């Protein structure tokens, strides 16, 4: 059985994709004399640039090849700042990217949609890492012991995380943003991990599009996060309750943004006191589905009405509508007057 694909393996592929050892980066015939120049004391009057040997390029000329958008070696406009930094370091000081020294330069690591399944302990080599983006992979478990303590941003959107116990065993103490949207979190067993005991500096939390159902229970845990200003909960079943937004706005007075919508003082005043009335929060929600048009079914208007007293056969039609949910659960509605013809 093949080993799970790790973050470290994806990072090595990322470095190869950047081409840090290829022209105009790295060391080669285009700048080979610079390696020898670094090994000996610099001679000559101060302030004068050393002459570039024939057949070689100056650092300024090599950098221009990376930065000019018309150059075949330029990075795409939507590349990350980290991509540009590593490429330019590979021109100005290629020796810094050899061995383990490269891990000291990386402060932001983005590995998106690369089939990563394991957050391995190789991440501990990134001793300066502050931002780790691992969205759209296949991660189901995150071991906090493998995360650098310097992390401030951890984004795990669009993965398969269903349990926070391992992540909260020893979480990064400086973390300010935790992104867990589009995962498989179910309450109330996971809500106990969303408190100040685990995340004392958390400012932003994304729990959108999971399977959280207990709104009062979740709020009681989130209320301990004294620095929480941004919260995303849309897409969870609990967001279908009629008093959802008002209850959150009144229960979390330090919240600035809820589900990407700013909370203004007028809205907070409107829902004042709702947090003290938990009985208004229903335990069930009703979803009304309106069907605009159906194709491939007989049109009732096309049938001629039978005359009064006619003994002709009467033909009736009935239909079954099946709703398919994200987790594969099915709810059937048979004989509904809104969907029958």
mmCIF file with all atom_site columns, C-alpha atoms in Angstrom, residues 306 309-314:
data_model
loop_
_atom_site.group_PDB
_atom_site.id
_atom_site.type_symbol
_atom_site.label_atom_id
_atom_site.label_alt_id
_atom_site.label_comp_id
_atom_site.label_asym_id
_atom_site.label_entity_id
_atom_site.label_seq_id
_atom_site.pdbx_PDB_ins_code
_atom_site.Cartn_x
_atom_site.Cartn_y
_atom_site.Cartn_z
_atom_site.occupancy
_atom_site.B_iso_or_equiv
_atom_site.pdbx_formal_charge
_atom_site.auth_seq_id
_atom_site.auth_comp_id
_atom_site.auth_asym_id
_atom_site.auth_atom_id
_atom_site.pdbx_PDB_model_num
ATOM 1 C CA . UNK A 1 306 ? -63.890 14.256 -20.486 1.00 0.00 ? 306 UNK A CA 1
ATOM 2 C CA . UNK A 1 309 ? -71.176 11.315 -17.699 1.00 0.00 ? 309 UNK A CA 1
ATOM 3 C CA . UNK A 1 310 ? -68.559 9.879  -19.988 1.00 0.00 ? 310 UNK A CA 1
ATOM 4 C CA . UNK A 1 311 ? -67.536 6.306  -19.236 1.00 0.00 ? 311 UNK A CA 1
ATOM 5 C CA . UNK A 1 312 ? -64.129 6.672  -20.811 1.00 0.00 ? 312 UNK A CA 1
ATOM 6 C CA . UNK A 1 313 ? -61.011 5.662  -18.833 1.00 0.00 ? 313 UNK A CA 1
ATOM 7 C CA . UNK A 1 314 ? -59.490 8.272  -16.558 1.00 0.00 ? 314 UNK A CA 1
#
